[in-house]
Coordinates of C-alpha atoms in Angstrom, one line a residue:
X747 CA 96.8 51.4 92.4
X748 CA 100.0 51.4 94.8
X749 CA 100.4 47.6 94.5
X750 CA 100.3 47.6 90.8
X751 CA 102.9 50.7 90.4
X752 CA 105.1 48.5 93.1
X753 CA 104.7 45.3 90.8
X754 CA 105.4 46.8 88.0
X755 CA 108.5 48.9 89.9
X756 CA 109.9 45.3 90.9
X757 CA 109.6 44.3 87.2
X758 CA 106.7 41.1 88.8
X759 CA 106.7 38.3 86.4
X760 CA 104.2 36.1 87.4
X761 CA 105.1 32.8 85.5
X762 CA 108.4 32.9 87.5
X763 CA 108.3 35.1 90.5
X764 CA 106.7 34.5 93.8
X765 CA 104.6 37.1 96.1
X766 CA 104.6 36.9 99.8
X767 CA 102.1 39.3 101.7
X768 CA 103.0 40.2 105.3
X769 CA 99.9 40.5 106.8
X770 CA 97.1 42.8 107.2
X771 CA 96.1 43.2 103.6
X772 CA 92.7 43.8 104.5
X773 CA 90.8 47.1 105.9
X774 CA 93.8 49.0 104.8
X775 CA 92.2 50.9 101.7
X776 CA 88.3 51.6 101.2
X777 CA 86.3 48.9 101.3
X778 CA 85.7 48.0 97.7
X779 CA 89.9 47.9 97.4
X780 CA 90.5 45.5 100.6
X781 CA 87.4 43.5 98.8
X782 CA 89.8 43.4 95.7
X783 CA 93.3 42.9 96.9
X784 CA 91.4 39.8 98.9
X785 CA 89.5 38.5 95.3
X786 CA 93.3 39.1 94.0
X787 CA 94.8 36.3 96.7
X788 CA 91.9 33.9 96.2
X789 CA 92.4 33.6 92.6
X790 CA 96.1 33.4 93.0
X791 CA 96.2 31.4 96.0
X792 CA 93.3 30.3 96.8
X793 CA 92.1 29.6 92.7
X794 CA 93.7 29.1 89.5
X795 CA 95.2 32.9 88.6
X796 CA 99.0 32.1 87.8
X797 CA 102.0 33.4 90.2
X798 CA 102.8 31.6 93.5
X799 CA 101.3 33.9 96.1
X800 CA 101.5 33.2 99.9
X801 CA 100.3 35.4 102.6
X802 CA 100.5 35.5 106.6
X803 CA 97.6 36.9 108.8
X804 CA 97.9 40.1 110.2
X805 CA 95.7 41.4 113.2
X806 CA 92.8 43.3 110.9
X807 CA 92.8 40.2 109.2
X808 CA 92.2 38.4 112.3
X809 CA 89.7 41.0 113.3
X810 CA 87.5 39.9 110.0
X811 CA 88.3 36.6 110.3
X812 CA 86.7 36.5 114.1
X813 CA 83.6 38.7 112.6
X814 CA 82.8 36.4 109.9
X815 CA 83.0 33.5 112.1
X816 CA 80.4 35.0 114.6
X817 CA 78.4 36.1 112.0
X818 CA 78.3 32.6 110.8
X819 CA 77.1 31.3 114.0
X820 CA 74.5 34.7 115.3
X821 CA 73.0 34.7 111.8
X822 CA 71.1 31.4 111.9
X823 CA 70.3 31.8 115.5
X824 CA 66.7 31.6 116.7
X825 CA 65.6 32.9 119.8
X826 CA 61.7 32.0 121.6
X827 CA 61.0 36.0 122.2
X828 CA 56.9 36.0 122.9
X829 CA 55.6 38.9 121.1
X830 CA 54.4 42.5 123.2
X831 CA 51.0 43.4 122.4
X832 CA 52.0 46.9 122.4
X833 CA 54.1 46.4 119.6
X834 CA 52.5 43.7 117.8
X835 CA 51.1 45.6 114.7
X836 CA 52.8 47.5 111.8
X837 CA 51.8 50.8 112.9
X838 CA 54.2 50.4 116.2
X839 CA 56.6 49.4 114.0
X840 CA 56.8 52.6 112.1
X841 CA 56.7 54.4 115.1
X842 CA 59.7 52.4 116.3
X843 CA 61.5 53.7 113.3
X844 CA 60.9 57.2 114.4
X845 CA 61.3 56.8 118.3
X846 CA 63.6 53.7 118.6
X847 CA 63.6 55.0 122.9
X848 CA 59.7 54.2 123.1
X849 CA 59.5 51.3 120.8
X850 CA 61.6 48.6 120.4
X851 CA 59.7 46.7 117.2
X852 CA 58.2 43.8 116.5
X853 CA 60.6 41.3 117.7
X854 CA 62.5 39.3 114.9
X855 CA 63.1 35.4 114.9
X856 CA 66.7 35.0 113.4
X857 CA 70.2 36.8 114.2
X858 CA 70.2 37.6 110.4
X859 CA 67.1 39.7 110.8
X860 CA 68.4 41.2 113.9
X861 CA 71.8 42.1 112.2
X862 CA 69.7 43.8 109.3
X863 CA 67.3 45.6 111.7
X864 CA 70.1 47.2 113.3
X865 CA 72.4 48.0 110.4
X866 CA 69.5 49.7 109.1
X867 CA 69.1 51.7 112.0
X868 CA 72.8 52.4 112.7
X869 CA 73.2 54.1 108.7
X870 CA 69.7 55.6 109.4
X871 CA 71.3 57.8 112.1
X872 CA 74.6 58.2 110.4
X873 CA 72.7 59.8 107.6
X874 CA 70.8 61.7 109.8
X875 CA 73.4 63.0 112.1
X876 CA 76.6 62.1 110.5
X877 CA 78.7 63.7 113.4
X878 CA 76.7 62.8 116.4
X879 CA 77.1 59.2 115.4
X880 CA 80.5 58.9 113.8
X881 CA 81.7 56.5 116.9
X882 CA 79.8 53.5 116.4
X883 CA 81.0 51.6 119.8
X884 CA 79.1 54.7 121.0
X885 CA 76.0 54.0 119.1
X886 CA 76.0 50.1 120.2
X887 CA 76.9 51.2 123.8
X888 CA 73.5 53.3 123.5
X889 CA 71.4 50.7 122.0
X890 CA 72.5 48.3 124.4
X891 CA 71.1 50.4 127.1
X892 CA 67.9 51.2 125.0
X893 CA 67.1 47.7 124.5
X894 CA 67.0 46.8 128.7
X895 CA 64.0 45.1 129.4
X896 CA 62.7 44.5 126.0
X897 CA 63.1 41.5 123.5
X898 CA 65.9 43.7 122.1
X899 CA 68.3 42.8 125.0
X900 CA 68.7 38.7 124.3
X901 CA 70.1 39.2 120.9
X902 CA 72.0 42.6 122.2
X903 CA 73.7 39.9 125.0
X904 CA 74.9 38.1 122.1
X905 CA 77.0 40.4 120.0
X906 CA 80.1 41.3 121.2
X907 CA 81.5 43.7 123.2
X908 CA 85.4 45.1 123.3
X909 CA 87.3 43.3 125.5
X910 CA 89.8 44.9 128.2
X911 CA 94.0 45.1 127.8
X912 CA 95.1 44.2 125.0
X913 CA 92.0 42.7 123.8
X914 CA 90.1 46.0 123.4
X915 CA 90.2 46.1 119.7
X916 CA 89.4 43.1 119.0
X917 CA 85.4 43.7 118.2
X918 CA 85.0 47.2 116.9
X919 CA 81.5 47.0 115.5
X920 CA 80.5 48.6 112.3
X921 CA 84.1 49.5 111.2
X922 CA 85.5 48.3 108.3
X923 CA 86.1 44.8 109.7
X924 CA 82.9 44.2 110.5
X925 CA 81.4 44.7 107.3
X926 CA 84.3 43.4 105.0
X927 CA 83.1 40.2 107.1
X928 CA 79.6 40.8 105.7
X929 CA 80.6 41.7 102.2
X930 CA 83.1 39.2 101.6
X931 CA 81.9 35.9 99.4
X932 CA 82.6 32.0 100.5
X933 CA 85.4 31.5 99.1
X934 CA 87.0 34.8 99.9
X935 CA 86.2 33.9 103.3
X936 CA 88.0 30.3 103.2
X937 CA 91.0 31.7 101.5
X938 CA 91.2 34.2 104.3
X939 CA 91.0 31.4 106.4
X940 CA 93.8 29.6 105.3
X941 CA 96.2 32.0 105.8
X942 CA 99.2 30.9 108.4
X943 CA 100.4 33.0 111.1
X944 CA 104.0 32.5 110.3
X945 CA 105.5 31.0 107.2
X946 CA 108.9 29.6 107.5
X947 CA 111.6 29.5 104.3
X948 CA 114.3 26.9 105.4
X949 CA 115.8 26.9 102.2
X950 CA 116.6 30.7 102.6
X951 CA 117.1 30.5 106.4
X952 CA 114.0 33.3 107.5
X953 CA 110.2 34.0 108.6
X954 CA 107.3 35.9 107.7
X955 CA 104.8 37.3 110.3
X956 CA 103.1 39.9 110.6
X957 CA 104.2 40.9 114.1
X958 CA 107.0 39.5 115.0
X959 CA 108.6 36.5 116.6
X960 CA 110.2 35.8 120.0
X961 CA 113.5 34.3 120.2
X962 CA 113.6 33.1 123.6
X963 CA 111.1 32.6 126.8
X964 CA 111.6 35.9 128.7
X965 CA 110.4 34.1 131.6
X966 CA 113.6 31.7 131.6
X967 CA 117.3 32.4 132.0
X968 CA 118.8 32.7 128.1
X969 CA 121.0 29.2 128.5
X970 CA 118.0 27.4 130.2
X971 CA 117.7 24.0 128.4
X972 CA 113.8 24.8 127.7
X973 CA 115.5 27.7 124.9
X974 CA 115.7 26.0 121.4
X975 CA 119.1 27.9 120.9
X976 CA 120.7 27.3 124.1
X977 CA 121.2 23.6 122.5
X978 CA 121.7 22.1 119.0
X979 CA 118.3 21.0 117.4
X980 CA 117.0 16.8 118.0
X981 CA 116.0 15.0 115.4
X982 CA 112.1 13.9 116.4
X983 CA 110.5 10.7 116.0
X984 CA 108.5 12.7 113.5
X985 CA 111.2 12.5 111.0
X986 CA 110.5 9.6 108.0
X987 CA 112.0 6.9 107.1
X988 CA 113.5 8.3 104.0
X989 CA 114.7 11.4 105.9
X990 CA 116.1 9.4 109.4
X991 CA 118.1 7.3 107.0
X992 CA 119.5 9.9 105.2
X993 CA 120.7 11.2 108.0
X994 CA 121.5 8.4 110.8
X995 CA 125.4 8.7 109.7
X996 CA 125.8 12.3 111.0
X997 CA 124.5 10.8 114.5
X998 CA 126.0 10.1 117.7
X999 CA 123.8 7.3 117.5
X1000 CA 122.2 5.6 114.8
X1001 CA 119.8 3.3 117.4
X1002 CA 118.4 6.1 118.9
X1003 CA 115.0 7.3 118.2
X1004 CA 115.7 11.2 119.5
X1005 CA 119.0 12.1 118.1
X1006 CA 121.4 14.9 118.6
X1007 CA 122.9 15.4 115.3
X1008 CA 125.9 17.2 116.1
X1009 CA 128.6 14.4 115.4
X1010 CA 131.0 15.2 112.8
X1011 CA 129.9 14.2 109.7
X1012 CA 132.2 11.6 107.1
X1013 CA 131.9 14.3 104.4
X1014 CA 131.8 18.1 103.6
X1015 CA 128.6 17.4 101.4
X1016 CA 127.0 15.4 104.2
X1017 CA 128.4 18.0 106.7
X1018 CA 126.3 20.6 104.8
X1019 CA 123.3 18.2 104.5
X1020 CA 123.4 18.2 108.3
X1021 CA 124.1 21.7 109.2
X1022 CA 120.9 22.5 106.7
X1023 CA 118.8 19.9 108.6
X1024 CA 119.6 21.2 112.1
X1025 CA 118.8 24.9 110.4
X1026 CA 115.3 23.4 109.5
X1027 CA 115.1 21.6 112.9
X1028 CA 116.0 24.7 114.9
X1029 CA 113.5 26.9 113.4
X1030 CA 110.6 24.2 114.1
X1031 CA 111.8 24.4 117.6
X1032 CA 111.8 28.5 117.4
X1033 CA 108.0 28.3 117.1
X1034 CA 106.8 25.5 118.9
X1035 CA 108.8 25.2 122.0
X1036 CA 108.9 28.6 123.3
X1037 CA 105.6 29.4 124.3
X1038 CA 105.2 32.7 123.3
X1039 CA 105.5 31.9 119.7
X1040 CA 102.7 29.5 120.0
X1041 CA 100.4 32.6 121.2
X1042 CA 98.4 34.2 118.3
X1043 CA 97.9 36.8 119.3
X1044 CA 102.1 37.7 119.6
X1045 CA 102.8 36.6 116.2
X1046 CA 99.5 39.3 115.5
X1047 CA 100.3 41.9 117.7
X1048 CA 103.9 42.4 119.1
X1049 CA 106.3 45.2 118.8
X1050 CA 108.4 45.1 122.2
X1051 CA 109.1 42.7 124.8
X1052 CA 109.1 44.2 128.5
X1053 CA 111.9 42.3 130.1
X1054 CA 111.6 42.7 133.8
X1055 CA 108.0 42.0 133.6
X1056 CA 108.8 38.9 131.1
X1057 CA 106.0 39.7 128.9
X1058 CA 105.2 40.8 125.4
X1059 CA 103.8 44.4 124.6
X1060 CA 101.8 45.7 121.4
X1061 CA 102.1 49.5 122.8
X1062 CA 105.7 51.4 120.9
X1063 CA 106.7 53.4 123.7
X1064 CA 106.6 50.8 126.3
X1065 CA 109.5 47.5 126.4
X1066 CA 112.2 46.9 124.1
X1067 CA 111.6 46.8 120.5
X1068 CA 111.6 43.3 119.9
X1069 CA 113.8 43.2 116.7
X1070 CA 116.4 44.5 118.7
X1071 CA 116.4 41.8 121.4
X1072 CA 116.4 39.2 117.8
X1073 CA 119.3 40.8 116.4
X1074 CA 121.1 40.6 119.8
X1075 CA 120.4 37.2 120.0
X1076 CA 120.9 36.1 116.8
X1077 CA 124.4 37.8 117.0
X1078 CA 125.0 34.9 119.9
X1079 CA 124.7 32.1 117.7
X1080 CA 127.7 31.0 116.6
X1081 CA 127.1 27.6 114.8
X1082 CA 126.4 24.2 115.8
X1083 CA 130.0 23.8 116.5
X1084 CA 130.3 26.3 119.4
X1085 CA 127.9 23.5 121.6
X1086 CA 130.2 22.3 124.5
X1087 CA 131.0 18.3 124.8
X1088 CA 128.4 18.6 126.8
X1089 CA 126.0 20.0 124.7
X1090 CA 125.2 22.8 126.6
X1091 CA 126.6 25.9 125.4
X1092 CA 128.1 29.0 128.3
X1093 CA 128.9 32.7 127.3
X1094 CA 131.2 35.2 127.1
X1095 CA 131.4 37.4 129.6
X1096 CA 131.0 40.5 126.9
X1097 CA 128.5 39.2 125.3
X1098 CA 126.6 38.8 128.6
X1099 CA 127.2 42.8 129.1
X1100 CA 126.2 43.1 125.8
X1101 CA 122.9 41.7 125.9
X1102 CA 120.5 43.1 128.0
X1103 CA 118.3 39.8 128.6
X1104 CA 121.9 38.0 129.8
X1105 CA 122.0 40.4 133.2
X1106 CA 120.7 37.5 135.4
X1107 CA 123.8 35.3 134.3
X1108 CA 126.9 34.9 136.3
X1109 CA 129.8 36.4 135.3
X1110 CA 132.7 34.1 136.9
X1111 CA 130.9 31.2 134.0
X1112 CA 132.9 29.3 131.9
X1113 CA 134.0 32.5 128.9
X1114 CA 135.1 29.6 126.1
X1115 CA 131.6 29.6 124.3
X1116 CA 128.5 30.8 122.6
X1117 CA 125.5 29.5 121.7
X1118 CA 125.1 27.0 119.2
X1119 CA 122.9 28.3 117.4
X1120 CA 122.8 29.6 113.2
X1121 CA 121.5 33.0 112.8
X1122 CA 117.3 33.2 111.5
X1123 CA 116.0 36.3 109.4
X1124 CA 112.6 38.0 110.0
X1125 CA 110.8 39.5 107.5
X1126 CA 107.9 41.6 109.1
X1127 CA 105.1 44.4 108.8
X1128 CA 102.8 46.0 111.6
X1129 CA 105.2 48.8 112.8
X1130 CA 104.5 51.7 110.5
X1131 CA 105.4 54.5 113.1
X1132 CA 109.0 52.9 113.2
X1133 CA 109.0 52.9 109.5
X1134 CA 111.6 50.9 107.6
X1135 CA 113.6 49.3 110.5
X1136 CA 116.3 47.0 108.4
X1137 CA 118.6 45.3 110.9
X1138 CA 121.3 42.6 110.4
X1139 CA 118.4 39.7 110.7
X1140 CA 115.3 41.2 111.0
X1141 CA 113.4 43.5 108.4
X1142 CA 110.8 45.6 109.3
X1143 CA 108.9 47.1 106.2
X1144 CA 106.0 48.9 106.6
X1145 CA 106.2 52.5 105.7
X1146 CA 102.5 53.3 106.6
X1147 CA 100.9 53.3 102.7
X1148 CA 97.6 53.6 104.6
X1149 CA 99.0 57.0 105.6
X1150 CA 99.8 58.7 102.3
X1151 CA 103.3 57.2 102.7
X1152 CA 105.3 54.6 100.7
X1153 CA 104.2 51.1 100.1
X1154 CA 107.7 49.0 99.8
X1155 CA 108.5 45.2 99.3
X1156 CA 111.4 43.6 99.7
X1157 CA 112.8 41.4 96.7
X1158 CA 115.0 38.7 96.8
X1159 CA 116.5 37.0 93.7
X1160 CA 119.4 34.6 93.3
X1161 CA 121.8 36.3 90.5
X1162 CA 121.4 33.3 88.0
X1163 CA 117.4 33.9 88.2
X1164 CA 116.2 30.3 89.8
X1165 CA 114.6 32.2 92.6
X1166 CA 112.8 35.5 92.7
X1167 CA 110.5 36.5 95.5
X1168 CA 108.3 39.8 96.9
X1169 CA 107.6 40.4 100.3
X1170 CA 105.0 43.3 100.1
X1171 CA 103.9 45.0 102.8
X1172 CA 102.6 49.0 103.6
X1173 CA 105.3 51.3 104.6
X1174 CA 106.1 54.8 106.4
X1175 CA 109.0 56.3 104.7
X1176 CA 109.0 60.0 103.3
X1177 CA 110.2 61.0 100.4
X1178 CA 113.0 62.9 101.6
X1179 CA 114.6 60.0 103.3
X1180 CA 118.3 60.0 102.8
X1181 CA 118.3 56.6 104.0
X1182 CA 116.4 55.2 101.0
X1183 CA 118.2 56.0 98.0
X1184 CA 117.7 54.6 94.1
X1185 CA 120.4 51.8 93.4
X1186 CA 120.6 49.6 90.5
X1187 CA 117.4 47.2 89.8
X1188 CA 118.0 43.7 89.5
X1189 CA 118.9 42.5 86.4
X1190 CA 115.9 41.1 83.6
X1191 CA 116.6 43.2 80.5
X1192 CA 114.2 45.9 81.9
X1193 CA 114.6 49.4 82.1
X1194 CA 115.8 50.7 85.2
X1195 CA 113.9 52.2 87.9
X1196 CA 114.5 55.7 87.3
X1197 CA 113.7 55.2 83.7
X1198 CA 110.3 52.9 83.9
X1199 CA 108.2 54.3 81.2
X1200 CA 105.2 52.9 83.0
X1201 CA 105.2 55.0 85.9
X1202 CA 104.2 58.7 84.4
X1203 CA 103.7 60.6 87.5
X1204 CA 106.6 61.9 89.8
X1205 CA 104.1 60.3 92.6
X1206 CA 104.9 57.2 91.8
X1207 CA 108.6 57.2 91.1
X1208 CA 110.0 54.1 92.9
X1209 CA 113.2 54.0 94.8
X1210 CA 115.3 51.2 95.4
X1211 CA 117.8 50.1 97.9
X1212 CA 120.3 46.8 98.4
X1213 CA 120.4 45.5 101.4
X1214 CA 122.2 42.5 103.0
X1215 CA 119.8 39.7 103.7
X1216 CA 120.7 36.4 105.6
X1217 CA 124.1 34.6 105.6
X1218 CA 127.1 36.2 103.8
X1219 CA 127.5 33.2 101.3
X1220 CA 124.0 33.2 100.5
X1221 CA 123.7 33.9 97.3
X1222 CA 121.2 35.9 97.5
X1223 CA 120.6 39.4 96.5
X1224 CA 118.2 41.7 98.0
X1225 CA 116.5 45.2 97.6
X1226 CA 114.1 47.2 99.2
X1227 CA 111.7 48.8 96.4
X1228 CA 109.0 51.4 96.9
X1229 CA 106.6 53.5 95.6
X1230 CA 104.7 56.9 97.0
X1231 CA 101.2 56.3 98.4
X1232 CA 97.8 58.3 97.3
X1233 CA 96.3 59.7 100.7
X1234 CA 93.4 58.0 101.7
X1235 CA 90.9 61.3 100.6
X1236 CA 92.0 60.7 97.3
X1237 CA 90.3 57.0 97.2
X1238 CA 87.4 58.1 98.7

């Protein structure tokens, strides 16, 4: 219900209007309404529903995504168990279902028919202790031990356990992963699959993940040559033909096969060509040369970056949020142009003050420069309990819809119409934020926000908010919208 309200609040038109989804758009509702928001991306992305839709995985998604791929593997799994007398007939197998301690069954021959046998069992004693079994890592912990010494125990070796650090969510059993891995049909399943970690929008200069993205190696000084913005973007050998040629004339060197296009170009409209190449080039090098970025389970996970440890965090109250170490770096780059003849860029000795990941810097460098580098935007979810954290190039927006909260997207049209995009994710703002205040909708003959007939209860009144988003002469405009959340009792 939220995500239609917020549609409708954005005025969604699906024959010109894209959706982007920032990530966990599964187990975030009961489990009938993550089953449907996933059946409504396979049709649109996956199928033959109109309206673009794109989506990035968030970590519940991966959390399904990992279930269903065991699953696919257990579930045709045969194992030689011989058979125990003592339980070889149906009678022990009723008295297994009353005394699971004493009798362990008759053993089964596939993973499916273990999975069903103890799926049974686990709802059997939810039903008949609903409190005494509400933890289900519990239970399994309990029916692992059970199951020592009898045919029980080879298939129990096989399902997995939570892992340790970090990892320790990553196989809750019987929550609402697991079986929205169960439930979920084929091609649900390969649409689910598909989904990137990041997506990357060169046209509009910004990202979308679901955590967030480093901009540096921690473990390297900020101006070490191994840091994409430390130095102008290459042009690879991966380049083609078409797209070397078009651009050998802005190069130092037209003979080379790596070139660093950073030669004044003969033109102002191939000056801009190149500037937009190097943009494009630099955020490739954003994600695959700084190792970090290459790590799943950051781009699923992260919220601060920990600095004198040099390592990424998923825990709020530990490190430094990392969209504040972005939007200090991003406020480095100061073009292409700012790249000494040299090609290596030095900093100011304020701006090494300034940024708290510059203290291991001298300060007696060279104070002419900056780094050449162009400012990247982040578009991300995953960090309800900061709520809406909107910063110069990075926007957080999730406002915790799972809570009873807001869910909000962020819209971003171009004034003549030629591009219209929503980046939905769930949100944590209250109602009585004075931060988030109704503004003007965009402009498509509609009724404004305050005044949308379709939207009867207070509950849902949407609010709406402009924000700045990526560089100045853009183009672009940009609003948050959102609308008020049920609470989760009311869906169940």
């Amino acid at each position: 219900r939220s995500s239609s309200h917020l549609l409708s609040a954005t005025h969604y038109d699906p024959a010109i209007d894209t959706i982007v989804l920032t990530g966990d758009t599964m187990a975030k509702s009961t489990l009938s309404g993550s089953l449907a928001i996933l059946d409504f991306i396979t049709s649109h992305k996956c199928g033959t529903e109109p309206g673009p839709l794109y989506a990035v995985r968030g970590n519940h998604d991966q959390t399904i995504v990992q279930w269903r791929a065991w699953r696919d593997w257990f579930e045709p799994l045969q194992l030689s168990i011989p058979s125990t007398p003592a339980f070889a007939d149906s009678e022990s197998e009723s008295d297994a279902e009353v005394n699971p301690d004493a009798h362990p069954g008759r053993p089964v021959k596939t993973g499916r028919q273990f999975l069903k046998l103890i799926e049974r069992e686990w709802r059997r004693d939810v039903h008949r202790d609903p409190k005494g079994s509400a933890d289900p890592e519990e239970w399994a912990d309990v029916a692992r031990k059970r199951a020592m010494g009898t045919w029980r125990e080879e298939w129990w070796r096989r399902v997995p356990r939570p892992g340790k650090g970090h990892q320790n969510k990553d196989w809750p059993i019987f929550d609402d992963h697991y079986w929205l891995a169960r439930e979920m049909t084929p091609e649900q399943k390969a649409c689910l699959y598909s989904l990137p970690l990041v997506l990357h929008v060169p046209t509009e200069h910004f990202f979308v993940v679901h955590a967030g993205i480093l901009p540096y190696d921690p473990k390297h000084p900020l101006t070490d040559k191994r840091q994409p913005l430390a130095h102008p973007p290459k042009l690879r050998q991966s380049l083609t033909d078409s797209e070397e040629g078009q651009y050998a004339a802005a190069a130092s060197s037209s003979q080379s096969q790596s070139v660093l296009v950073s030669a004044p170009a003969a033109d102002a409209t191939q000056r801009n060509d190149t500037r937009e190449l190097l943009r494009t080039m630099q955020g490739r090098a954003l994600l695959a040369d700084i190792p970090g970025n290459r790590d799943p389970w950051v781009l699923l996970n992260m919220r601060g970056i920990r600095k004198k440890k040099a390592k990424v965090t998923r825990d709020n109250n530990k490190g430094t949020p990392w969209s504040k170490v972005w939007n200090e770096q991003m406020g480095l780059c100061k073009g292409f142009d700012s790249a000494s003849p040299s090609g290596v860029s030095t900093l100011h000795t304020r701006d090494m003050r300034a940024h708290p990941s510059l203290s291991g810097l001298r300060e007696d460098e060279d104070d002419t420069d900056v780094l050449p580098c162009e400012p990247v935007t982040v578009v991300y979810g995953h960090a309800a309990t900061r709520s809406l954290d909107v910063k110069r190039w990075s926007m957080g927006i999730d406002t915790g819809c799972i809570y009873g909260r807001r869910l909000t997207s962020l819209v971003l049209q171009r004034p003549n119409g030629s591009m219209a995009m929503h980046l939905v994710d769930r949100k944590d703002d209250e109602d009585e934020d004075e931060d988030f205040e109704p503004s003007a909708p965009r402009e498509r003959n509609t009724p404004s926000l305050r005044e949308e007939p379709d939207l009867p209860h207070k509950r849902w009144k949407p609010k709406a908010q402009k924000v700045q988003f990526g560089d100045v002469d853009s183009g672009v405009d940009a609003q948050l919208v959102s609308v008020r959340c049920p609470d989760m009792g009311d869906l169940l």
